[in-house]
Tab-separated table of C-alpha atoms in Angstrom:
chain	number	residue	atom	x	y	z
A	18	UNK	CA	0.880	-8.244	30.300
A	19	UNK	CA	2.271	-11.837	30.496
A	20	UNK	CA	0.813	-15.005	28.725
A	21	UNK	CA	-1.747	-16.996	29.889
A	22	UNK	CA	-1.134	-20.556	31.075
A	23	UNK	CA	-3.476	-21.391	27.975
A	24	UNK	CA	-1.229	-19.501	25.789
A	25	UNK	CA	2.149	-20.692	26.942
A	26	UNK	CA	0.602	-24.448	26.827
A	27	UNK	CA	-0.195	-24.278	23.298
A	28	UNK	CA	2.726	-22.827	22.317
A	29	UNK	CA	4.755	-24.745	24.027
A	30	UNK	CA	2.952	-28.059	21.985
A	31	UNK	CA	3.087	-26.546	18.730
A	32	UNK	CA	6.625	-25.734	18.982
A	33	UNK	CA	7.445	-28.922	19.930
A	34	UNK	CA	5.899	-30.545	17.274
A	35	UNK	CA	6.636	-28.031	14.516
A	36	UNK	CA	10.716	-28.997	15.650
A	37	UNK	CA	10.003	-32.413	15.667
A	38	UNK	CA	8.921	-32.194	11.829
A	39	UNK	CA	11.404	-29.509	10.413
A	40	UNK	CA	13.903	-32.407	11.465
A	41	UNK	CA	12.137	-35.060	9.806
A	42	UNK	CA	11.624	-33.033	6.762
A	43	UNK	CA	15.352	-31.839	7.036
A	44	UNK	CA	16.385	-35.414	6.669
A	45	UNK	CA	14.036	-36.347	4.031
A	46	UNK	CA	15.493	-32.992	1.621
A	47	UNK	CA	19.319	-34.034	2.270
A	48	UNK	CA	18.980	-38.114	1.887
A	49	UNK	CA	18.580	-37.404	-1.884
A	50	UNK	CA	21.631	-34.915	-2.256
A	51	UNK	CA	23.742	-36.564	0.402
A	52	UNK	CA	23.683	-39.946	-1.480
A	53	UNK	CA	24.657	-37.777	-4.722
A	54	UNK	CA	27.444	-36.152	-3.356
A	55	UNK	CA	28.959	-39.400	-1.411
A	56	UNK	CA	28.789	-40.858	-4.657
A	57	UNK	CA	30.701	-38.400	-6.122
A	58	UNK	CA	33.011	-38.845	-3.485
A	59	UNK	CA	33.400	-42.386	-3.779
A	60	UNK	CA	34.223	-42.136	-7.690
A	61	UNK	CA	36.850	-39.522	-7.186
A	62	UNK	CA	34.377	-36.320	-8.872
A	63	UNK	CA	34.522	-34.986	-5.856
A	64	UNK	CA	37.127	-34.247	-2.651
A	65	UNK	CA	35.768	-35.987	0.319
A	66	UNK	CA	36.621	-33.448	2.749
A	67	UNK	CA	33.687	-31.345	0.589
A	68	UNK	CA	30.970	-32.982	1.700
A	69	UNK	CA	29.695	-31.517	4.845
A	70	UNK	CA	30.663	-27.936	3.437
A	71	UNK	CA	28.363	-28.558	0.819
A	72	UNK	CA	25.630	-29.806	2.668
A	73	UNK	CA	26.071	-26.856	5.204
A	74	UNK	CA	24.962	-24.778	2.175
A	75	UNK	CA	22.231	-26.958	1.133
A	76	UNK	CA	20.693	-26.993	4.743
A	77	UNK	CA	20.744	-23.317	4.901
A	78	UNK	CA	19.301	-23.390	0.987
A	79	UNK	CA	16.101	-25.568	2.250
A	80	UNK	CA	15.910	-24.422	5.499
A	81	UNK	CA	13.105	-21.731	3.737
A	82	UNK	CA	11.483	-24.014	2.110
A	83	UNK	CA	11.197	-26.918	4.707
A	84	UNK	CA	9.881	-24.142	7.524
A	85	UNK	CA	6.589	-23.394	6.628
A	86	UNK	CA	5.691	-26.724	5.507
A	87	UNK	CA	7.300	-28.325	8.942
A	88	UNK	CA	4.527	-25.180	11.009
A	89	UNK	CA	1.673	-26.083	9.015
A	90	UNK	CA	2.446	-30.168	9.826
A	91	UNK	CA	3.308	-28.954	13.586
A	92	UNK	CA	0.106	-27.408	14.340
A	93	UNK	CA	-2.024	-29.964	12.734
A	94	UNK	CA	-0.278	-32.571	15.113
A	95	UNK	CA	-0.497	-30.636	17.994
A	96	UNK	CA	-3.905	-29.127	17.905
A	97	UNK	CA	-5.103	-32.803	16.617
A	98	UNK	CA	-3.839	-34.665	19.536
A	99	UNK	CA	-5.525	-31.904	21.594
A	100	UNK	CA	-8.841	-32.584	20.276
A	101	UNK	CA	-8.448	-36.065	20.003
A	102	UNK	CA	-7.665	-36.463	23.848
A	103	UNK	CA	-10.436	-34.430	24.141
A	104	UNK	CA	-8.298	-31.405	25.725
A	105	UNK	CA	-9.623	-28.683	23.302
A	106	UNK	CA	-13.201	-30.084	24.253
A	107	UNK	CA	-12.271	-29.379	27.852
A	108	UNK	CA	-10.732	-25.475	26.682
A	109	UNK	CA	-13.911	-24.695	25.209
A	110	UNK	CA	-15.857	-25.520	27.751
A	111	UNK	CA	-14.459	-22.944	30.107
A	112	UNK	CA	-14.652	-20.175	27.160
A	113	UNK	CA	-11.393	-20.477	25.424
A	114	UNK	CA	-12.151	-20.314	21.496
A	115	UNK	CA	-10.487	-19.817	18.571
A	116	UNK	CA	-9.218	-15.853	19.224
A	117	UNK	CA	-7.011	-17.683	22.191
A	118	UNK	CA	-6.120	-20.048	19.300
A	119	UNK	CA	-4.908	-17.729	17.228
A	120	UNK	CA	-3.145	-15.617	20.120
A	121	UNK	CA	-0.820	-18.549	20.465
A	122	UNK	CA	-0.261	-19.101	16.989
A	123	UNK	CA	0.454	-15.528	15.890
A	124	UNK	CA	2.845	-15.084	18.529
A	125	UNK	CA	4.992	-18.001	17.146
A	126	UNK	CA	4.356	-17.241	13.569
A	127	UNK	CA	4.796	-13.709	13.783
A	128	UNK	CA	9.169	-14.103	14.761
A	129	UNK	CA	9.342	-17.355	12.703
A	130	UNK	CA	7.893	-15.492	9.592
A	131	UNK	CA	10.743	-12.902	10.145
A	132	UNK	CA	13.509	-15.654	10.468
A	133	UNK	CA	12.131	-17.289	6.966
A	134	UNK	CA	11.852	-13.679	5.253
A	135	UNK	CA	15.527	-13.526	6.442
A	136	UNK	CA	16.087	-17.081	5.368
A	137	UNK	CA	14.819	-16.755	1.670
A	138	UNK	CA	15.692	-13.113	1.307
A	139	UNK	CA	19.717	-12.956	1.934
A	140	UNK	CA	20.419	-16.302	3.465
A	141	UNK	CA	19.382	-18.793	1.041
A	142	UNK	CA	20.806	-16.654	-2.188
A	143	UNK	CA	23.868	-16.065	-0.242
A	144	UNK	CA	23.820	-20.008	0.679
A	145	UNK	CA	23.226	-20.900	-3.338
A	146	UNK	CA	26.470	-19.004	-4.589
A	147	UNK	CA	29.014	-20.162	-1.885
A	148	UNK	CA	27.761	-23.490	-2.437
A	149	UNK	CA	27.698	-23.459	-6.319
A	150	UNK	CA	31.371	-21.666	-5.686
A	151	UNK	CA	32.512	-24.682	-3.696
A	152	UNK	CA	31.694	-26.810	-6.096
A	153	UNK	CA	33.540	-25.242	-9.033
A	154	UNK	CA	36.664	-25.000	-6.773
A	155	UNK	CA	36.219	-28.821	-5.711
A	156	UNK	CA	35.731	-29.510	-9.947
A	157	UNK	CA	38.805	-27.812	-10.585
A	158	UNK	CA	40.857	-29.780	-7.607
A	159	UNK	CA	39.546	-32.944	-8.348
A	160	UNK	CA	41.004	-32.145	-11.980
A	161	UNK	CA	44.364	-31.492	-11.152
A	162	UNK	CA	44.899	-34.213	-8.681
A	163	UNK	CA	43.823	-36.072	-11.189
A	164	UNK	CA	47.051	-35.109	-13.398
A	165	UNK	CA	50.093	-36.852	-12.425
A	166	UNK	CA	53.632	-35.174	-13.248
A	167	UNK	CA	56.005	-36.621	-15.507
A	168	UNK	CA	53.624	-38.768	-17.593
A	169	UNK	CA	51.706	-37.115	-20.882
A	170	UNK	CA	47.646	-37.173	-20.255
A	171	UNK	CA	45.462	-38.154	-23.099
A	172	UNK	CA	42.782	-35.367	-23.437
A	173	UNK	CA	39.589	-35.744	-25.606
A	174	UNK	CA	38.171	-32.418	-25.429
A	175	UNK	CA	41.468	-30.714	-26.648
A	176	UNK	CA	41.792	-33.822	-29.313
A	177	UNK	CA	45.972	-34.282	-28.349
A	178	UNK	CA	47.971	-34.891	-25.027
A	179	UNK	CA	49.604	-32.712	-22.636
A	180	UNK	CA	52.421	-33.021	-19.848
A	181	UNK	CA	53.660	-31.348	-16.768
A	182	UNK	CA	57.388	-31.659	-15.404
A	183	UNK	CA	55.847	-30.835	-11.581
A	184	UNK	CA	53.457	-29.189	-9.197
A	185	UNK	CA	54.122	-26.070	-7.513
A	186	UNK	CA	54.487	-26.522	-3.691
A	187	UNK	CA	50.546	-25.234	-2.571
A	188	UNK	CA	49.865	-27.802	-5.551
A	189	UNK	CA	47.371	-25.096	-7.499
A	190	UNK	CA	49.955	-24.060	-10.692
A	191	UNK	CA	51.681	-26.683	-12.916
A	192	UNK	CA	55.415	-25.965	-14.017
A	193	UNK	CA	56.946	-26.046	-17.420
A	194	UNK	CA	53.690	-27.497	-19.542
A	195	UNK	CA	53.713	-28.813	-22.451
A	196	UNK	CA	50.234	-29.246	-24.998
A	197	UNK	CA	49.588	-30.906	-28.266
A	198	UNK	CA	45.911	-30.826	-30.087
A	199	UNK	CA	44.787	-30.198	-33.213
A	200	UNK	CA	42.923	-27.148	-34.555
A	201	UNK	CA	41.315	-26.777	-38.105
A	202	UNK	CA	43.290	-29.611	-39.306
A	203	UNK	CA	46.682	-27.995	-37.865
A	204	UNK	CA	49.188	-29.341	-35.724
A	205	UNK	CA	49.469	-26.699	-32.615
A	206	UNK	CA	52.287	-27.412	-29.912
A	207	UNK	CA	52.072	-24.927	-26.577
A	208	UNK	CA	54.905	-24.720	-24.902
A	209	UNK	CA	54.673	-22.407	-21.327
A	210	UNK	CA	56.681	-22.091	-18.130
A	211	UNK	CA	53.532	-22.223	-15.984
A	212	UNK	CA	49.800	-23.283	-16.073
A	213	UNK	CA	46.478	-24.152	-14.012
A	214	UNK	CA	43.317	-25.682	-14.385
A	215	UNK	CA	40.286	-23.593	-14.295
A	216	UNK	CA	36.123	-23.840	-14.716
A	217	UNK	CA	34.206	-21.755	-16.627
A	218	UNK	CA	31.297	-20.346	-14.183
A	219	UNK	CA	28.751	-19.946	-17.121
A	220	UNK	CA	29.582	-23.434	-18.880
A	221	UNK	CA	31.009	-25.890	-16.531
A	222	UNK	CA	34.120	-26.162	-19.150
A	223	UNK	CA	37.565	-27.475	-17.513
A	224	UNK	CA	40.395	-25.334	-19.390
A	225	UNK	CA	44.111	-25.697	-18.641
A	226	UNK	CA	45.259	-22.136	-18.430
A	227	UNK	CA	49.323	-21.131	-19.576
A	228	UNK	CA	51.261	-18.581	-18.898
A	229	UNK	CA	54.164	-17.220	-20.368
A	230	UNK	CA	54.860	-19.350	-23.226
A	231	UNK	CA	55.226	-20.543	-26.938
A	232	UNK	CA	52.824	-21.382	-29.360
A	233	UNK	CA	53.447	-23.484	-32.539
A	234	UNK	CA	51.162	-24.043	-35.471
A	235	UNK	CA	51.719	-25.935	-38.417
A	236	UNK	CA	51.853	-29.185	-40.598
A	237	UNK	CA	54.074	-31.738	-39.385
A	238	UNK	CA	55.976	-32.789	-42.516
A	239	UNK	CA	55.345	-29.453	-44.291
A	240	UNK	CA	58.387	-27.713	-43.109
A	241	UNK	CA	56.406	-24.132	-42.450
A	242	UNK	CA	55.458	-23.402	-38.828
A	243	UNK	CA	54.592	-20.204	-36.924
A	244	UNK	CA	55.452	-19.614	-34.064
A	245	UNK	CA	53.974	-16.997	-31.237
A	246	UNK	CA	54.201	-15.584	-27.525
A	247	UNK	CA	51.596	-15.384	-25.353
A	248	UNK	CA	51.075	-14.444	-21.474
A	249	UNK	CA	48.084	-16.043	-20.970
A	250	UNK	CA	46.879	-19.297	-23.364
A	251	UNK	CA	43.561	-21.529	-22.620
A	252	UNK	CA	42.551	-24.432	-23.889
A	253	UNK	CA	39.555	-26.313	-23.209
A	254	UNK	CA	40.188	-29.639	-21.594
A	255	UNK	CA	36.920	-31.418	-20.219
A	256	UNK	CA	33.488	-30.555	-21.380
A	257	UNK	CA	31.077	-29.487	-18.418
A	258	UNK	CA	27.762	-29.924	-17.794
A	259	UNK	CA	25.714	-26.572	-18.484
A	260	UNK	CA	24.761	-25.420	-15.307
A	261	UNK	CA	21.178	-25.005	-14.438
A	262	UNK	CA	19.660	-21.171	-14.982
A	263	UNK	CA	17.192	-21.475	-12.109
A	264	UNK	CA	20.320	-22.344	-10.082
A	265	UNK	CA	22.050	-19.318	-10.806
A	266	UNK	CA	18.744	-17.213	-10.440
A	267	UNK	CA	18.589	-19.301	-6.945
A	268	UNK	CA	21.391	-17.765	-5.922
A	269	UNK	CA	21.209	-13.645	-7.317
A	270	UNK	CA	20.812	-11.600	-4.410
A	271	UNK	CA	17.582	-9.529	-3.653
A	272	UNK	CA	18.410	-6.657	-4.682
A	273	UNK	CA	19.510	-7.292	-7.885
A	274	UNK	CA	16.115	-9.103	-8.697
A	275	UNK	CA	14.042	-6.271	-7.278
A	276	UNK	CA	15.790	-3.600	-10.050
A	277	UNK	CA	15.396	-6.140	-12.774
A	278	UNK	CA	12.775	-6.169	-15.171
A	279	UNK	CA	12.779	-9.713	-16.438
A	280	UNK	CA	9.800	-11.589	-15.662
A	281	UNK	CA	12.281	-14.829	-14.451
A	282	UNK	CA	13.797	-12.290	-11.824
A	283	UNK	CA	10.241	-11.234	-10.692
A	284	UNK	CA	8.737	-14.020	-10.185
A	285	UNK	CA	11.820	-15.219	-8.408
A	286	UNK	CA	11.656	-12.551	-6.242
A	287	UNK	CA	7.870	-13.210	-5.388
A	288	UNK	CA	8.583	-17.161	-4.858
A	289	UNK	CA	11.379	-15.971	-1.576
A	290	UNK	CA	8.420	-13.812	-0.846
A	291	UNK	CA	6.004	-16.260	-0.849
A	292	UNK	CA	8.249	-18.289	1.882
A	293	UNK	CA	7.228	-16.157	4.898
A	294	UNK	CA	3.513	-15.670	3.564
A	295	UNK	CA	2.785	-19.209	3.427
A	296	UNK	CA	3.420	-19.442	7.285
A	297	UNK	CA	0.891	-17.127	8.329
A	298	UNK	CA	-1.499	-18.395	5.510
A	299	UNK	CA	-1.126	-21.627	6.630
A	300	UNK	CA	-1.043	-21.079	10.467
A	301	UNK	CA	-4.871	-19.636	9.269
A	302	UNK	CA	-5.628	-23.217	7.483
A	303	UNK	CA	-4.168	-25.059	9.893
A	304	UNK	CA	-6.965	-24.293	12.868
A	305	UNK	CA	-10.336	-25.287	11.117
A	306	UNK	CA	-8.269	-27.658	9.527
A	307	UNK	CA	-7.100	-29.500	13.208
A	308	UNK	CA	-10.338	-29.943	14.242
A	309	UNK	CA	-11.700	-33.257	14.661
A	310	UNK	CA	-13.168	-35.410	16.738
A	311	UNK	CA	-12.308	-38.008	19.273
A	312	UNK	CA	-13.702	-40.486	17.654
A	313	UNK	CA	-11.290	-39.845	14.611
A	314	UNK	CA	-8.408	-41.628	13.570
A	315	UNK	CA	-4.933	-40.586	14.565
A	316	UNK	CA	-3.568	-39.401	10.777
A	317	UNK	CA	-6.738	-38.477	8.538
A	318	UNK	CA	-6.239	-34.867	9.382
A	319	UNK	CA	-2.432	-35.425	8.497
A	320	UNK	CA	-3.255	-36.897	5.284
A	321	UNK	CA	-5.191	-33.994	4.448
A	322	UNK	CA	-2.931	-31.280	5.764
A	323	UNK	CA	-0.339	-33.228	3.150
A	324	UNK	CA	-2.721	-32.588	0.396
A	325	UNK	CA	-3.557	-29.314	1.373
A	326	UNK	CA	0.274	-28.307	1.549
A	327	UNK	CA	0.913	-30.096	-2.092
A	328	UNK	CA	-1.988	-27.979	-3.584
A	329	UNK	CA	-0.618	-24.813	-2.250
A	330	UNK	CA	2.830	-25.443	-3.526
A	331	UNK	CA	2.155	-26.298	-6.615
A	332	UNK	CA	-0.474	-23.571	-7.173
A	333	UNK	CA	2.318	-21.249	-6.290
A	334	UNK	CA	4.715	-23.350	-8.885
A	335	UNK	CA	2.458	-23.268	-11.598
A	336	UNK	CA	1.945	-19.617	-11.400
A	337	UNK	CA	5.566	-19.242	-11.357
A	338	UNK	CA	5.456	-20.484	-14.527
A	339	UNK	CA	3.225	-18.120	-16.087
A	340	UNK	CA	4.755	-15.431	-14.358
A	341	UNK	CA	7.664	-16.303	-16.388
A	342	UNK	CA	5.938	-16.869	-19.740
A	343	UNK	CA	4.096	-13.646	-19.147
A	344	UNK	CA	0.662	-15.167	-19.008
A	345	UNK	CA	-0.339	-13.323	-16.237
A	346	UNK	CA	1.206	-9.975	-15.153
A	347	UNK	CA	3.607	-9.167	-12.569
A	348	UNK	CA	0.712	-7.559	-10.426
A	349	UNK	CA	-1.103	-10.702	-10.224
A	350	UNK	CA	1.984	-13.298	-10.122
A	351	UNK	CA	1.632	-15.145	-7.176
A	352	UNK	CA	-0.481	-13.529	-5.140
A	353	UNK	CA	-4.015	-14.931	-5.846
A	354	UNK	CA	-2.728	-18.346	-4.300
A	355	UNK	CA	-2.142	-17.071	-1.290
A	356	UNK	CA	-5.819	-14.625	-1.139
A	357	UNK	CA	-7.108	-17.641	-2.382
A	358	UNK	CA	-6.252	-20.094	0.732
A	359	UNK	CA	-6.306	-17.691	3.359
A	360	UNK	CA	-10.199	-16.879	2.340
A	361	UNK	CA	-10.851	-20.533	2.072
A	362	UNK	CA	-8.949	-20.641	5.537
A	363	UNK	CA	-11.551	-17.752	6.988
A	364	UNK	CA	-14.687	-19.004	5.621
A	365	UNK	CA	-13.697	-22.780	7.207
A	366	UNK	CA	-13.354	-21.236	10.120
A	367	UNK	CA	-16.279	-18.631	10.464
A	368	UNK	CA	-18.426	-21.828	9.234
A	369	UNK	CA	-17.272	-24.128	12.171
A	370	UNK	CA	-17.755	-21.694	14.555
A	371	UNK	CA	-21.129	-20.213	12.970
A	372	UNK	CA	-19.653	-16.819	12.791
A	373	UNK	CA	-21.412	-16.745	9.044
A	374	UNK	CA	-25.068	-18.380	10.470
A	375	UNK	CA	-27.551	-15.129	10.682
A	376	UNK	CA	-28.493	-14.019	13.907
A	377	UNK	CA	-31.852	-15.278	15.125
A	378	UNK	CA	-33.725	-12.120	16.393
A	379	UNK	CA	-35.215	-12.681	19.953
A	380	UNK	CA	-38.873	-13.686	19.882
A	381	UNK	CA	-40.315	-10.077	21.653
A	382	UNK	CA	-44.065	-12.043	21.344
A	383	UNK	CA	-45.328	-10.292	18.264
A	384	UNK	CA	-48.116	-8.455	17.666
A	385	UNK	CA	-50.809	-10.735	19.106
A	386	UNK	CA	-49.173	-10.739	22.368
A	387	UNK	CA	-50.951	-9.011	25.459
């Protein structure tokens, strides 16, 4: 059985205006971290040539997040422009309530739901770590273009110097190194044929890496040093920032949060969760919500949708955080948001449309009739 002309109209504006706002709300998301990384760019932290990859993985990061926000905003615009061009007037007037409503709107919530679920489930994780890789690997190039062969580097984090006769020819490993710092109030000299600069993934720390090589300890003046062999030698060079936790939760897959036990993993797992939910809890709000009259003004209903969408996230973010702190149980965690606005949703709606008005019983004359 194919749509209805009804159906495929109100669709077809809801779609429209739900793409129409993802992109808007795209834009708004990446100004913010787009300015931050050209900046980083411009002052040499960062390879320029990085950019876009890195905002490829933010976009598919935030798609998750920007989707059901962008439907909820979609619908409100479409069905309000309906009412206020008094289209939904003329609808109902030749029988077409809010079931036909709600026809359209689960069968373009329904698939979109799906493509979030996918989208905050495997996705968006997946996104997280190849773009939190990238960004190590662009750390550690910016770092060694950085060092220029033939000239002895001043390095604060090691407290000393160090020097490299040349690059090898991909330009990754350095050739016949040469380090001087201090340890414990020791002069140490590190001597090795080969060496490369590499992050820590927990800390952020640069370390210059050596390979095959010398080491020399002692007291310069003293007469007594010892000397060792070593295949592999680090030493830190650059102090990193610590990286975010919730970052690194961001990007865990699935899986590994669903056999964890830790109250951080599970309520990380229910926040991807809550990504899909929030469509069809919203696609319920979003009807009583829309309706207006003509006589209204072009963005009150907007305004409100806004606030409506801010109290819903943050209800869910604030119950993340007890989640976490083990205020309230797993069980509970972030479900009684949602319960909570799709009832408000269904009592809105049942009171617009009197379905929660008792039944007048039909005057049969009463007793005294003859």
């Amino acid at each position: 059985m194919g749509l209805s002309i009804v159906s495929r109209y109100l669709i077809r504006e809801i779609a429209q205006a739900w793409l129409a706002v993802t992109l808007v709300l795209t834009a708004v998301l990446f100004t913010n971290r787009l300015v931050r990384y050209l900046g980083d760019a411009a002052s040499g932290s960062l390879p320029g040539d990085m950019v876009l990859q890195l905002m490829g993985y933010k976009a598919l990061s935030y798609l998750a997040l920007a989707i059901p926000g962008a439907f909820f905003l979609g619908i409100i615009l479409a069905l309000g422009r309906l009412y206020r061009d008094s289209e939904m007037a003329a609808l109902g007037a030749c029988g077409i309530g809010p079931r036909e409503l709600y026809k359209a709107l689960i069968l373009l919530a329904a698939p979109l739901a799906l493509l979030i679920a996918w989208l905050a489930l495997e996705v968006g994780p997946w996104a997280a770590r190849e773009g939190r890789e990238a960004e190590q690997l662009a750390s550690e190039a910016v770092e060694i273009q950085a060092i220029r062969p033939g000239r002895f580097i001043q390095s604060g984090q090691a407290d000393g110097m160090f020097y490299i006769e040349r690059f090898s020819e991909d330009g990754e490993r350095m050739r016949n190194v040469f380090l001087q710092t201090r340890q414990g109030g020791e002069q140490i000299l590190l001597a090795a044929n080969e060496g490369y600069v590499e992050a820590d993934p927990d800390t952020g720390d640069q370390y210059l890496v050596l390979l095959d090589g010398r080491r020399y300890d002692g007291d310069p003046g003293g007469g007594r040093w010892r000397e060792y062999e070593y295949k592999v030698h680090g030493v830190r060079i650059a102090e990193g920032e610590p990286p975010d936790v919730r970052v690194r939760r961001d990007g865990m897959p699935t899986r590994e949060l669903l056999a964890s036990d830790d109250l951080r993993d599970i309520s990380e797992f229910q926040w991807r969760v809550s990504m899909p939910i929030m469509v069809i809890t919203l696609g319920l709000m979003a009807i009583p919500l829309s309706r207006s009259s003509p006589r209204d003004g072009r963005y009150g209903r907007l305004l409100l949708a806004v606030l409506v969408y801010a109290i819903y996230s943050n209800g869910l973010t604030v119950s993340q955080g007890w989640l976490e702190d083990g205020t309230v149980p797993p069980w509970i965690g972030l479900w009684p948001v949602h319960l909570l606005v799709a009832a408000i949703a269904v009592v809105w709606l049942s009171r617009q449309y009197g379905l929660l008005r008792p039944r007048r019983r039909p005057d049969t004359g009463g007793e005294g009739a003859t």
